Amino acid sequence: MKQAQQIDLFLGNIADASFKDDRVLMEFPFFSIQKQPKMTPILFEDTRVQIKVEPGPKGIATVWDKDILIYLATLLNDRIEKDLPVSRTIQFAAYDCLKSTGRGTGKRSYELFLDALFRLRSTNIVTTIAAGQQRERRGFGWIETWRVIEKEKADGTRIMGAVEVTLNDWMFRAITKDRRVLTINPDYFELKMGLERRLYELARKHCGHQKNWSISLSKLANKCGTVRDLRKFRADLRKVISREQIPDYQLFIKRESQHRKSPEIVTFKSLFPRTKASQNNPFSIEETTWSQAQQRYPKYDIQTIQIAWKTWIQGQNQVIPQNKEQAFLAFCEKFVANNPI
DNA sequence: GACCGTAAGTTTTCCACGAA
DNA sequence: TTCGTGGAAAACTTACGGTC
């Protein structure tokens, strides 16, 4: 009980913070996109690194389980931006996590939340990195430990009071030291299909705010980590395209040439910053300004800087400058100087 | 590529209760 | 009164395999 009270003092919540995701987690198919437990390992290999994701007793952690990691990354990032101390061990209210990620708060939601923690802890990631003559192998789970503090109500029933999660060192460093985070659209949590979520991640990571990004259908299937054959994957993809649910991006499939057997290419078209929301947003900036900022500071996430700019203007109770495009670029310069990577 | 069926999982809805 | 949480049932969605 004493412990639960102590934890309450440190409970975090993300209030108005923008959601953050780890760039590397967005690039590779580390998470299962199916809702049924995935019990077969996921393998990724290139010339330098080999990654194997092995299932725990309840399968490989899913893209829905990943919402907890996004929530934690957002909590940490928010504290960093507010110059508050951060720790690998984070306490938060399950309720806030569920609400923030668009889940329900009924009994079933809490059960699923616990399952997600279990999968994040038990999914085993083994990496092999080759450097010269040496090869280094490391194994870890998405989270190192988790703990749930339950409170007992007067009628004897127990409710979930607080949750404590210790992130693995790799993720913690990625968020706090390497600042390897990207802002994601909150509408991401509305996406029902696993494939939609995966496609949004790829779009955000690879297309970003460029006008277009293209990839062959077979490579895309590989990057999505799908187990479906290419014919089925194509059908699923067409379904996603017709639903038009993916925030900030539009997808198209077409053949490379007129030839019937030429490779199929999937193109992601960025709608940013011209989405409905941004058109009504007084802080939105022109696409050309966005491109300029991206060219000048390729290592930075311009959306993060834009949010910092908005926060700064609002915090100073200032009005939006008349020449907001120039003002934004000037702010970018200061932001980069104050936040070196 | 379109369509269908099925099982399993998820969401929604409504209501209730205790604590603050 | 509001907030945070729990329970139950119905409705809905998804994954996946099969057929044409």
mmCIF file of C-alpha atoms (C1' of nucleotides) in Angstrom:
data_model
loop_
_atom_site.group_PDB
_atom_site.id
_atom_site.type_symbol
_atom_site.label_atom_id
_atom_site.label_comp_id
_atom_site.label_asym_id
_atom_site.label_seq_id
_atom_site.Cartn_x
_atom_site.Cartn_y
_atom_site.Cartn_z
ATOM 1 C CA MET A 1 0.000 0.000 0.000
ATOM 2 C CA LYS A 2 2.821 2.291 0.964
ATOM 3 C CA GLN A 3 4.423 1.446 -2.358
ATOM 4 C CA ALA A 4 1.265 2.233 -4.299
ATOM 5 C CA GLN A 5 1.013 5.631 -2.633
ATOM 6 C CA GLN A 6 4.632 6.347 -3.481
ATOM 7 C CA ILE A 7 4.038 5.469 -7.099
ATOM 8 C CA ASP A 8 1.027 7.755 -7.330
ATOM 9 C CA LEU A 9 3.357 10.687 -6.747
ATOM 10 C CA PHE A 10 5.186 9.991 -9.983
ATOM 11 C CA LEU A 11 2.337 8.998 -12.243
ATOM 12 C CA GLY A 12 2.826 10.494 -15.663
ATOM 13 C CA ASN A 13 0.266 11.457 -18.253
ATOM 14 C CA ILE A 14 0.721 12.845 -21.721
ATOM 15 C CA ALA A 15 -1.988 15.533 -21.661
ATOM 16 C CA ASP A 16 -1.443 17.549 -24.873
ATOM 17 C CA ALA A 17 1.904 16.040 -25.886
ATOM 18 C CA SER A 18 2.260 14.840 -29.478
ATOM 19 C CA PHE A 19 2.741 11.111 -29.934
ATOM 20 C CA LYS A 20 6.260 9.866 -30.638
ATOM 21 C CA ASP A 21 7.476 6.643 -32.174
ATOM 22 C CA ASP A 22 10.964 5.225 -32.579
ATOM 23 C CA ARG A 23 12.267 5.521 -36.172
ATOM 24 C CA VAL A 24 13.874 2.063 -36.164
ATOM 25 C CA LEU A 25 10.733 0.412 -34.812
ATOM 26 C CA MET A 26 8.866 2.023 -37.711
ATOM 27 C CA GLU A 27 11.338 0.806 -40.320
ATOM 28 C CA PHE A 28 11.425 -2.940 -39.680
ATOM 29 C CA PRO A 29 8.564 -5.440 -39.232
ATOM 30 C CA PHE A 30 9.320 -6.073 -35.566
ATOM 31 C CA PHE A 31 5.665 -6.428 -34.579
ATOM 32 C CA SER A 32 2.976 -8.843 -35.654
ATOM 33 C CA ILE A 33 0.228 -7.204 -37.726
ATOM 34 C CA GLN A 34 -2.241 -10.019 -37.131
ATOM 35 C CA LYS A 35 -4.585 -10.231 -34.181
ATOM 36 C CA GLN A 36 -4.234 -13.966 -33.730
ATOM 37 C CA PRO A 37 -1.103 -14.892 -31.765
ATOM 38 C CA LYS A 38 1.878 -15.122 -34.100
ATOM 39 C CA MET A 39 4.040 -18.021 -32.967
ATOM 40 C CA THR A 40 6.564 -18.092 -35.836
ATOM 41 C CA PRO A 41 9.672 -15.905 -35.521
ATOM 42 C CA ILE A 42 10.139 -12.791 -37.656
ATOM 43 C CA LEU A 43 13.520 -12.592 -39.399
ATOM 44 C CA PHE A 44 15.165 -9.563 -40.918
ATOM 45 C CA GLU A 45 18.606 -9.596 -42.450
ATOM 46 C CA ASP A 46 20.858 -7.236 -44.372
ATOM 47 C CA THR A 47 24.619 -7.104 -44.962
ATOM 48 C CA ARG A 48 25.457 -5.791 -41.501
ATOM 49 C CA VAL A 49 22.682 -6.739 -39.152
ATOM 50 C CA GLN A 50 20.453 -9.711 -38.516
ATOM 51 C CA ILE A 51 17.360 -9.363 -36.374
ATOM 52 C CA LYS A 52 15.258 -12.218 -35.112
ATOM 53 C CA VAL A 53 12.040 -11.633 -33.156
ATOM 54 C CA GLU A 54 10.992 -14.721 -31.232
ATOM 55 C CA PRO A 55 7.518 -15.229 -29.727
ATOM 56 C CA GLY A 56 6.778 -15.647 -26.047
ATOM 57 C CA PRO A 57 4.030 -17.963 -24.717
ATOM 58 C CA LYS A 58 1.355 -15.534 -25.979
ATOM 59 C CA GLY A 59 3.030 -14.880 -29.318
ATOM 60 C CA ILE A 60 5.000 -11.998 -30.755
ATOM 61 C CA ALA A 61 4.060 -8.501 -29.559
ATOM 62 C CA THR A 62 1.600 -6.910 -31.999
ATOM 63 C CA VAL A 63 1.312 -3.426 -33.502
ATOM 64 C CA TRP A 64 -1.513 -2.834 -31.009
ATOM 65 C CA ASP A 65 0.785 -3.802 -28.113
ATOM 66 C CA LYS A 66 3.235 -1.286 -29.520
ATOM 67 C CA ASP A 67 0.792 1.490 -28.547
ATOM 68 C CA ILE A 68 2.140 1.115 -25.006
ATOM 69 C CA LEU A 69 5.694 1.735 -26.262
ATOM 70 C CA ILE A 70 4.486 4.778 -28.213
ATOM 71 C CA TYR A 71 2.755 6.024 -25.070
ATOM 72 C CA LEU A 72 5.955 5.555 -23.037
ATOM 73 C CA ALA A 73 8.101 7.216 -25.717
ATOM 74 C CA THR A 74 5.669 10.131 -25.681
ATOM 75 C CA LEU A 75 5.825 10.388 -21.883
ATOM 76 C CA LEU A 76 9.629 10.393 -21.932
ATOM 77 C CA ASN A 77 9.839 12.859 -24.799
ATOM 78 C CA ASP A 78 7.420 15.198 -23.069
ATOM 79 C CA ARG A 79 9.562 15.204 -19.928
ATOM 80 C CA ILE A 80 12.715 15.863 -21.948
ATOM 81 C CA GLU A 81 11.079 18.800 -23.715
ATOM 82 C CA LYS A 82 10.051 20.179 -20.324
ATOM 83 C CA ASP A 83 13.599 19.727 -18.977
ATOM 84 C CA LEU A 84 12.412 17.216 -16.381
ATOM 85 C CA PRO A 85 14.515 14.229 -15.310
ATOM 86 C CA VAL A 86 13.850 10.922 -17.084
ATOM 87 C CA SER A 87 14.366 7.352 -15.997
ATOM 88 C CA ARG A 88 14.208 3.963 -17.685
ATOM 89 C CA THR A 89 11.524 3.030 -15.170
ATOM 90 C CA ILE A 90 8.278 4.859 -15.806
ATOM 91 C CA GLN A 91 5.113 4.936 -13.736
ATOM 92 C CA PHE A 92 1.780 5.764 -15.276
ATOM 93 C CA ALA A 93 -1.947 5.140 -14.923
ATOM 94 C CA ALA A 94 -3.296 2.358 -17.122
ATOM 95 C CA TYR A 95 -6.409 4.455 -17.559
ATOM 96 C CA ASP A 96 -4.434 7.326 -19.110
ATOM 97 C CA CYS A 97 -2.619 4.956 -21.445
ATOM 98 C CA LEU A 98 -5.879 3.328 -22.563
ATOM 99 C CA LYS A 99 -7.629 6.659 -23.040
ATOM 100 C CA SER A 100 -4.684 8.267 -24.856
ATOM 101 C CA THR A 101 -4.407 5.395 -27.287
ATOM 102 C CA GLY A 102 -8.125 5.339 -28.025
ATOM 103 C CA ARG A 103 -9.000 2.151 -26.135
ATOM 104 C CA GLY A 104 -11.944 1.444 -23.930
ATOM 105 C CA THR A 105 -11.649 1.305 -20.171
ATOM 106 C CA GLY A 106 -13.843 -1.689 -19.426
ATOM 107 C CA LYS A 107 -12.657 -4.892 -17.828
ATOM 108 C CA ARG A 108 -11.788 -6.458 -21.172
ATOM 109 C CA SER A 109 -9.577 -3.485 -22.093
ATOM 110 C CA TYR A 110 -7.579 -3.912 -18.889
ATOM 111 C CA GLU A 111 -7.185 -7.631 -19.577
ATOM 112 C CA LEU A 112 -5.912 -6.867 -23.074
ATOM 113 C CA PHE A 113 -3.605 -4.234 -21.608
ATOM 114 C CA LEU A 114 -2.063 -6.848 -19.312
ATOM 115 C CA ASP A 115 -1.720 -9.281 -22.216
ATOM 116 C CA ALA A 116 0.077 -6.580 -24.174
ATOM 117 C CA LEU A 117 2.526 -5.982 -21.300
ATOM 118 C CA PHE A 118 3.105 -9.718 -21.113
ATOM 119 C CA ARG A 119 3.849 -9.977 -24.857
ATOM 120 C CA LEU A 120 6.119 -6.920 -24.822
ATOM 121 C CA ARG A 121 8.079 -8.492 -21.983
ATOM 122 C CA SER A 122 8.208 -12.034 -23.353
ATOM 123 C CA THR A 123 8.886 -11.279 -27.025
ATOM 124 C CA ASN A 124 12.600 -11.879 -27.461
ATOM 125 C CA ILE A 125 14.641 -9.842 -29.935
ATOM 126 C CA VAL A 126 18.034 -11.217 -30.906
ATOM 127 C CA THR A 127 20.328 -8.965 -32.918
ATOM 128 C CA THR A 128 23.599 -9.951 -34.549
ATOM 129 C CA ILE A 129 25.761 -7.044 -35.622
ATOM 130 C CA ALA A 130 28.893 -7.698 -37.687
ATOM 131 C CA ALA A 131 31.769 -5.224 -37.369
ATOM 132 C CA GLY A 132 34.973 -6.259 -39.122
ATOM 133 C CA GLN A 133 36.040 -9.682 -37.873
ATOM 134 C CA GLN A 134 33.781 -9.488 -34.843
ATOM 135 C CA ARG A 135 30.135 -10.321 -34.446
ATOM 136 C CA GLU A 136 28.117 -9.203 -31.464
ATOM 137 C CA ARG A 137 24.923 -10.910 -30.422
ATOM 138 C CA ARG A 138 22.411 -9.335 -28.050
ATOM 139 C CA GLY A 139 19.054 -10.440 -26.772
ATOM 140 C CA PHE A 140 16.348 -8.398 -25.041
ATOM 141 C CA GLY A 141 12.600 -7.912 -24.665
ATOM 142 C CA TRP A 142 10.731 -4.731 -25.644
ATOM 143 C CA ILE A 143 10.367 -3.981 -21.970
ATOM 144 C CA GLU A 144 12.637 -5.247 -19.224
ATOM 145 C CA THR A 145 10.106 -5.541 -16.413
ATOM 146 C CA TRP A 146 6.557 -4.499 -15.658
ATOM 147 C CA ARG A 147 4.567 -4.267 -12.483
ATOM 148 C CA VAL A 148 0.941 -3.420 -11.802
ATOM 149 C CA ILE A 149 -0.111 -1.930 -8.482
ATOM 150 C CA GLU A 150 -3.679 -2.846 -7.635
ATOM 151 C CA LYS A 151 -5.824 -0.954 -5.179
ATOM 152 C CA GLU A 152 -8.536 -2.579 -3.148
ATOM 153 C CA LYS A 153 -11.896 -0.842 -3.069
ATOM 154 C CA ALA A 154 -14.143 -0.796 -0.019
ATOM 155 C CA ASP A 155 -16.229 -3.667 -1.418
ATOM 156 C CA GLY A 156 -13.137 -5.857 -1.695
ATOM 157 C CA THR A 157 -12.805 -5.710 -5.491
ATOM 158 C CA ARG A 158 -9.407 -4.758 -6.855
ATOM 159 C CA ILE A 159 -8.732 -2.103 -9.493
ATOM 160 C CA MET A 160 -5.622 -1.307 -11.463
ATOM 161 C CA GLY A 161 -4.046 1.666 -9.695
ATOM 162 C CA ALA A 162 -0.693 2.242 -11.309
ATOM 163 C CA VAL A 163 1.616 0.558 -13.777
ATOM 164 C CA GLU A 164 5.397 0.606 -13.658
ATOM 165 C CA VAL A 165 7.422 -0.359 -16.721
ATOM 166 C CA THR A 166 11.187 -0.504 -17.164
ATOM 167 C CA LEU A 167 12.164 0.009 -20.798
ATOM 168 C CA ASN A 168 15.065 -1.868 -22.310
ATOM 169 C CA ASP A 169 18.279 0.122 -22.558
ATOM 170 C CA TRP A 170 18.197 0.165 -26.370
ATOM 171 C CA MET A 171 14.813 1.865 -26.541
ATOM 172 C CA PHE A 172 15.564 4.222 -23.696
ATOM 173 C CA ARG A 173 18.750 5.431 -25.381
ATOM 174 C CA ALA A 174 16.956 5.769 -28.726
ATOM 175 C CA ILE A 175 14.374 8.080 -27.188
ATOM 176 C CA THR A 176 16.446 10.061 -24.704
ATOM 177 C CA LYS A 177 19.987 10.209 -26.132
ATOM 178 C CA ASP A 178 19.825 9.539 -29.875
ATOM 179 C CA ARG A 179 16.464 11.382 -30.055
ATOM 180 C CA ARG A 180 15.482 8.847 -32.699
ATOM 181 C CA VAL A 181 11.786 9.753 -32.515
ATOM 182 C CA LEU A 182 9.193 10.814 -35.062
ATOM 183 C CA THR A 183 5.871 12.509 -34.400
ATOM 184 C CA ILE A 184 2.909 10.406 -35.407
ATOM 185 C CA ASN A 185 -0.644 11.427 -36.147
ATOM 186 C CA PRO A 186 -3.030 10.610 -33.240
ATOM 187 C CA ASP A 187 -5.427 9.202 -35.868
ATOM 188 C CA TYR A 188 -2.959 6.294 -36.110
ATOM 189 C CA PHE A 189 -4.670 4.817 -33.040
ATOM 190 C CA GLU A 190 -7.980 4.803 -34.913
ATOM 191 C CA LEU A 191 -6.609 2.412 -37.533
ATOM 192 C CA LYS A 192 -8.316 -0.933 -37.151
ATOM 193 C CA MET A 193 -6.353 -3.131 -39.527
ATOM 194 C CA GLY A 194 -2.832 -4.203 -38.610
ATOM 195 C CA LEU A 195 -1.769 -3.653 -42.202
ATOM 196 C CA GLU A 196 -3.071 -0.077 -42.120
ATOM 197 C CA ARG A 197 -0.993 0.632 -39.037
ATOM 198 C CA ARG A 198 2.108 -0.890 -40.614
ATOM 199 C CA LEU A 199 1.603 1.080 -43.843
ATOM 200 C CA TYR A 200 1.256 4.323 -41.879
ATOM 201 C CA GLU A 201 4.525 3.606 -40.074
ATOM 202 C CA LEU A 202 6.310 2.968 -43.362
ATOM 203 C CA ALA A 203 4.776 6.051 -44.935
ATOM 204 C CA ARG A 204 5.769 8.230 -41.985
ATOM 205 C CA LYS A 205 9.284 6.781 -41.834
ATOM 206 C CA HIS A 206 10.138 6.628 -45.535
ATOM 207 C CA CYS A 207 7.899 9.206 -47.183
ATOM 208 C CA GLY A 208 7.764 11.662 -44.315
ATOM 209 C CA HIS A 209 6.990 15.049 -45.836
ATOM 210 C CA GLN A 210 8.433 14.268 -49.270
ATOM 211 C CA LYS A 211 5.825 14.426 -52.019
ATOM 212 C CA ASN A 212 6.062 10.725 -52.906
ATOM 213 C CA TRP A 213 7.785 7.513 -51.992
ATOM 214 C CA SER A 214 7.594 4.372 -54.122
ATOM 215 C CA ILE A 215 8.431 0.747 -53.459
ATOM 216 C CA SER A 216 7.789 -2.508 -55.311
ATOM 217 C CA LEU A 217 4.830 -4.558 -54.121
ATOM 218 C CA SER A 218 7.031 -7.519 -53.167
ATOM 219 C CA LYS A 219 9.444 -5.358 -51.143
ATOM 220 C CA LEU A 220 6.513 -3.688 -49.428
ATOM 221 C CA ALA A 221 5.072 -7.087 -48.487
ATOM 222 C CA ASN A 222 8.457 -7.958 -47.005
ATOM 223 C CA LYS A 223 8.630 -4.693 -45.077
ATOM 224 C CA CYS A 224 5.132 -5.283 -43.734
ATOM 225 C CA GLY A 225 6.186 -8.669 -42.408
ATOM 226 C CA THR A 226 3.090 -10.286 -43.872
ATOM 227 C CA VAL A 227 2.764 -14.045 -44.008
ATOM 228 C CA ARG A 228 0.084 -13.861 -46.720
ATOM 229 C CA ASP A 229 1.091 -14.748 -50.281
ATOM 230 C CA LEU A 230 1.604 -11.839 -52.653
ATOM 231 C CA ARG A 231 -1.790 -12.308 -54.335
ATOM 232 C CA LYS A 232 -3.601 -12.014 -50.996
ATOM 233 C CA PHE A 233 -1.376 -9.166 -49.884
ATOM 234 C CA ARG A 234 -2.296 -7.263 -53.054
ATOM 235 C CA ALA A 235 -5.997 -7.773 -52.306
ATOM 236 C CA ASP A 236 -5.515 -6.621 -48.697
ATOM 237 C CA LEU A 237 -3.605 -3.587 -49.905
ATOM 238 C CA ARG A 238 -6.360 -2.665 -52.369
ATOM 239 C CA LYS A 239 -8.826 -2.905 -49.513
ATOM 240 C CA VAL A 240 -6.706 -0.519 -47.425
ATOM 241 C CA ILE A 241 -6.455 1.878 -50.372
ATOM 242 C CA SER A 242 -10.217 1.877 -50.911
ATOM 243 C CA ARG A 243 -10.868 2.531 -47.216
ATOM 244 C CA GLU A 244 -8.752 5.745 -47.325
ATOM 245 C CA GLN A 245 -8.208 5.614 -43.573
ATOM 246 C CA ILE A 246 -4.436 6.156 -43.427
ATOM 247 C CA PRO A 247 -3.824 9.642 -42.010
ATOM 248 C CA ASP A 248 -1.655 12.119 -43.953
ATOM 249 C CA TYR A 249 -0.960 9.762 -46.879
ATOM 250 C CA GLN A 250 -2.621 8.364 -49.996
ATOM 251 C CA LEU A 251 -1.565 5.101 -51.597
ATOM 252 C CA PHE A 252 -1.636 3.952 -55.223
ATOM 253 C CA ILE A 253 -0.698 0.720 -56.974
ATOM 254 C CA LYS A 254 0.337 0.709 -60.610
ATOM 255 C CA ARG A 255 2.549 -1.322 -62.925
ATOM 256 C CA GLU A 256 5.983 0.005 -63.794
ATOM 257 C CA SER A 257 5.138 -0.179 -67.514
ATOM 258 C CA GLN A 258 2.229 -1.140 -69.793
ATOM 259 C CA HIS A 259 3.469 -4.721 -69.882
ATOM 260 C CA ARG A 260 1.131 -7.066 -68.024
ATOM 261 C CA LYS A 261 3.975 -8.763 -66.189
ATOM 262 C CA SER A 262 5.969 -5.662 -65.283
ATOM 263 C CA PRO A 263 6.571 -5.203 -61.527
ATOM 264 C CA GLU A 264 3.845 -3.488 -59.517
ATOM 265 C CA ILE A 265 4.858 -0.319 -57.733
ATOM 266 C CA VAL A 266 3.160 1.083 -54.646
ATOM 267 C CA THR A 267 3.382 4.864 -54.288
ATOM 268 C CA PHE A 268 2.789 6.732 -51.041
ATOM 269 C CA LYS A 269 1.738 10.326 -51.590
ATOM 270 C CA SER A 270 2.129 12.736 -48.696
ATOM 271 C CA LEU A 271 -0.909 14.911 -48.000
ATOM 272 C CA PHE A 272 1.069 16.868 -45.454
ATOM 273 C CA PRO A 273 0.763 19.728 -44.669
ATOM 274 C CA ARG A 274 -2.430 20.091 -46.639
ATOM 275 C CA THR A 275 -4.701 17.859 -44.598
ATOM 276 C CA LYS A 276 -8.040 19.294 -43.462
ATOM 277 C CA ALA A 277 -6.701 19.695 -39.942
ATOM 278 C CA SER A 278 -3.618 21.595 -41.059
ATOM 279 C CA GLN A 279 -5.612 23.875 -43.369
ATOM 280 C CA ASN A 280 -7.462 25.106 -40.297
ATOM 281 C CA ASN A 281 -4.309 25.227 -38.213
ATOM 282 C CA PRO A 282 -2.935 28.770 -37.911
ATOM 283 C CA PHE A 283 0.500 27.293 -37.206
ATOM 284 C CA SER A 284 0.629 25.303 -40.470
ATOM 285 C CA ILE A 285 3.384 26.303 -42.873
ATOM 286 C CA GLU A 286 3.812 26.162 -46.647
ATOM 287 C CA GLU A 287 5.128 23.020 -48.283
ATOM 288 C CA THR A 288 8.120 24.932 -49.715
ATOM 289 C CA THR A 289 9.094 26.135 -46.227
ATOM 290 C CA TRP A 290 8.743 22.597 -44.982
ATOM 291 C CA SER A 291 11.037 21.302 -47.746
ATOM 292 C CA GLN A 292 13.585 24.035 -47.027
ATOM 293 C CA ALA A 293 13.655 23.110 -43.345
ATOM 294 C CA GLN A 294 14.000 19.444 -44.205
ATOM 295 C CA GLN A 295 16.876 20.116 -46.601
ATOM 296 C CA ARG A 296 18.705 22.289 -44.061
ATOM 297 C CA TYR A 297 18.182 19.919 -41.126
ATOM 298 C CA PRO A 298 17.785 16.404 -42.581
ATOM 299 C CA LYS A 299 18.474 14.673 -39.263
ATOM 300 C CA TYR A 300 15.609 16.429 -37.512
ATOM 301 C CA ASP A 301 11.895 15.743 -37.525
ATOM 302 C CA ILE A 302 10.413 18.997 -38.773
ATOM 303 C CA GLN A 303 7.011 18.202 -37.293
ATOM 304 C CA THR A 304 8.647 18.023 -33.842
ATOM 305 C CA ILE A 305 10.193 21.456 -34.418
ATOM 306 C CA GLN A 306 6.839 22.788 -35.605
ATOM 307 C CA ILE A 307 5.181 21.596 -32.394
ATOM 308 C CA ALA A 308 7.982 23.163 -30.332
ATOM 309 C CA TRP A 309 7.474 26.403 -32.295
ATOM 310 C CA LYS A 310 3.744 26.372 -31.579
ATOM 311 C CA THR A 311 4.366 25.619 -27.882
ATOM 312 C CA TRP A 312 6.908 28.430 -27.700
ATOM 313 C CA ILE A 313 4.597 30.999 -29.305
ATOM 314 C CA GLN A 314 1.690 29.970 -27.106
ATOM 315 C CA GLY A 315 3.904 29.907 -23.999
ATOM 316 C CA GLN A 316 5.093 33.453 -24.683
ATOM 317 C CA ASN A 317 1.495 34.586 -25.317
ATOM 318 C CA GLN A 318 2.679 35.970 -28.633
ATOM 319 C CA VAL A 319 0.704 36.354 -31.869
ATOM 320 C CA ILE A 320 1.715 34.390 -34.945
ATOM 321 C CA PRO A 321 4.237 36.525 -36.882
ATOM 322 C CA GLN A 322 3.024 38.017 -40.164
ATOM 323 C CA ASN A 323 5.905 36.412 -42.018
ATOM 324 C CA LYS A 324 5.447 33.093 -40.268
ATOM 325 C CA GLU A 325 7.391 31.132 -42.914
ATOM 326 C CA GLN A 326 10.611 33.095 -42.227
ATOM 327 C CA ALA A 327 9.909 33.080 -38.505
ATOM 328 C CA PHE A 328 9.561 29.317 -38.567
ATOM 329 C CA LEU A 329 12.881 28.857 -40.392
ATOM 330 C CA ALA A 330 14.572 31.145 -37.879
ATOM 331 C CA PHE A 331 13.070 29.101 -35.056
ATOM 332 C CA CYS A 332 14.353 25.898 -36.713
ATOM 333 C CA GLU A 333 17.877 27.321 -36.688
ATOM 334 C CA LYS A 334 17.656 28.112 -32.976
ATOM 335 C CA PHE A 335 16.045 24.767 -32.193
ATOM 336 C CA VAL A 336 18.828 22.852 -33.960
ATOM 337 C CA ALA A 337 21.494 24.909 -32.195
ATOM 338 C CA ASN A 338 19.903 24.220 -28.803
ATOM 339 C CA ASN A 339 19.162 20.553 -29.480
ATOM 340 C CA PRO A 340 22.221 19.061 -31.174
ATOM 341 C CA ILE A 341 21.976 15.406 -32.265
ATOM 342 C "C1'" DG B 1 -9.661 -10.511 -58.438
ATOM 343 C "C1'" DA B 2 -14.015 -11.019 -56.351
ATOM 344 C "C1'" DC B 3 -16.672 -13.205 -53.270
ATOM 345 C "C1'" DC B 4 -17.996 -16.140 -49.387
ATOM 346 C "C1'" DG B 5 -18.002 -18.523 -44.839
ATOM 347 C "C1'" DT B 6 -16.260 -19.143 -40.393
ATOM 348 C "C1'" DA B 7 -14.003 -18.611 -36.085
ATOM 349 C "C1'" DA B 8 -12.062 -15.618 -33.158
ATOM 350 C "C1'" DG B 9 -11.272 -11.306 -31.524
ATOM 351 C "C1'" DT B 10 -12.659 -6.508 -30.678
ATOM 352 C "C1'" DT B 11 -15.645 -2.707 -30.006
ATOM 353 C "C1'" DT B 12 -19.705 -0.569 -28.507
ATOM 354 C "C1'" DT B 13 -23.205 0.367 -25.462
ATOM 355 C "C1'" DC B 14 -25.316 0.728 -21.311
ATOM 356 C "C1'" DC B 15 -25.312 0.526 -16.654
ATOM 357 C "C1'" DA B 16 -23.385 0.533 -11.929
ATOM 358 C "C1'" DC B 17 -20.429 1.791 -8.172
ATOM 359 C "C1'" DG B 18 -17.018 4.098 -5.154
ATOM 360 C "C1'" DA B 19 -13.967 7.884 -4.410
ATOM 361 C "C1'" DA B 20 -12.807 12.605 -4.646
ATOM 362 C "C1'" DT C 1 -21.122 15.901 -9.868
ATOM 363 C "C1'" DT C 2 -17.384 14.082 -12.092
ATOM 364 C "C1'" DC C 3 -13.980 10.733 -12.766
ATOM 365 C "C1'" DG C 4 -12.100 6.214 -12.992
ATOM 366 C "C1'" DT C 5 -13.141 1.647 -13.284
ATOM 367 C "C1'" DG C 6 -15.780 -2.842 -13.840
ATOM 368 C "C1'" DG C 7 -19.383 -6.136 -15.979
ATOM 369 C "C1'" DA C 8 -22.095 -8.093 -19.549
ATOM 370 C "C1'" DA C 9 -24.103 -8.798 -23.910
ATOM 371 C "C1'" DA C 10 -24.718 -7.762 -28.566
ATOM 372 C "C1'" DA C 11 -22.880 -6.165 -32.702
ATOM 373 C "C1'" DC C 12 -19.254 -5.678 -35.506
ATOM 374 C "C1'" DT C 13 -14.629 -6.537 -37.616
ATOM 375 C "C1'" DT C 14 -10.765 -9.119 -38.988
ATOM 376 C "C1'" DA C 15 -7.866 -12.869 -40.547
ATOM 377 C "C1'" DC C 16 -7.702 -16.460 -43.258
ATOM 378 C "C1'" DG C 17 -8.738 -20.137 -46.267
ATOM 379 C "C1'" DG C 18 -11.370 -21.684 -50.065
ATOM 380 C "C1'" DT C 19 -13.791 -21.456 -54.554
ATOM 381 C "C1'" DC C 20 -14.859 -19.768 -58.980
#
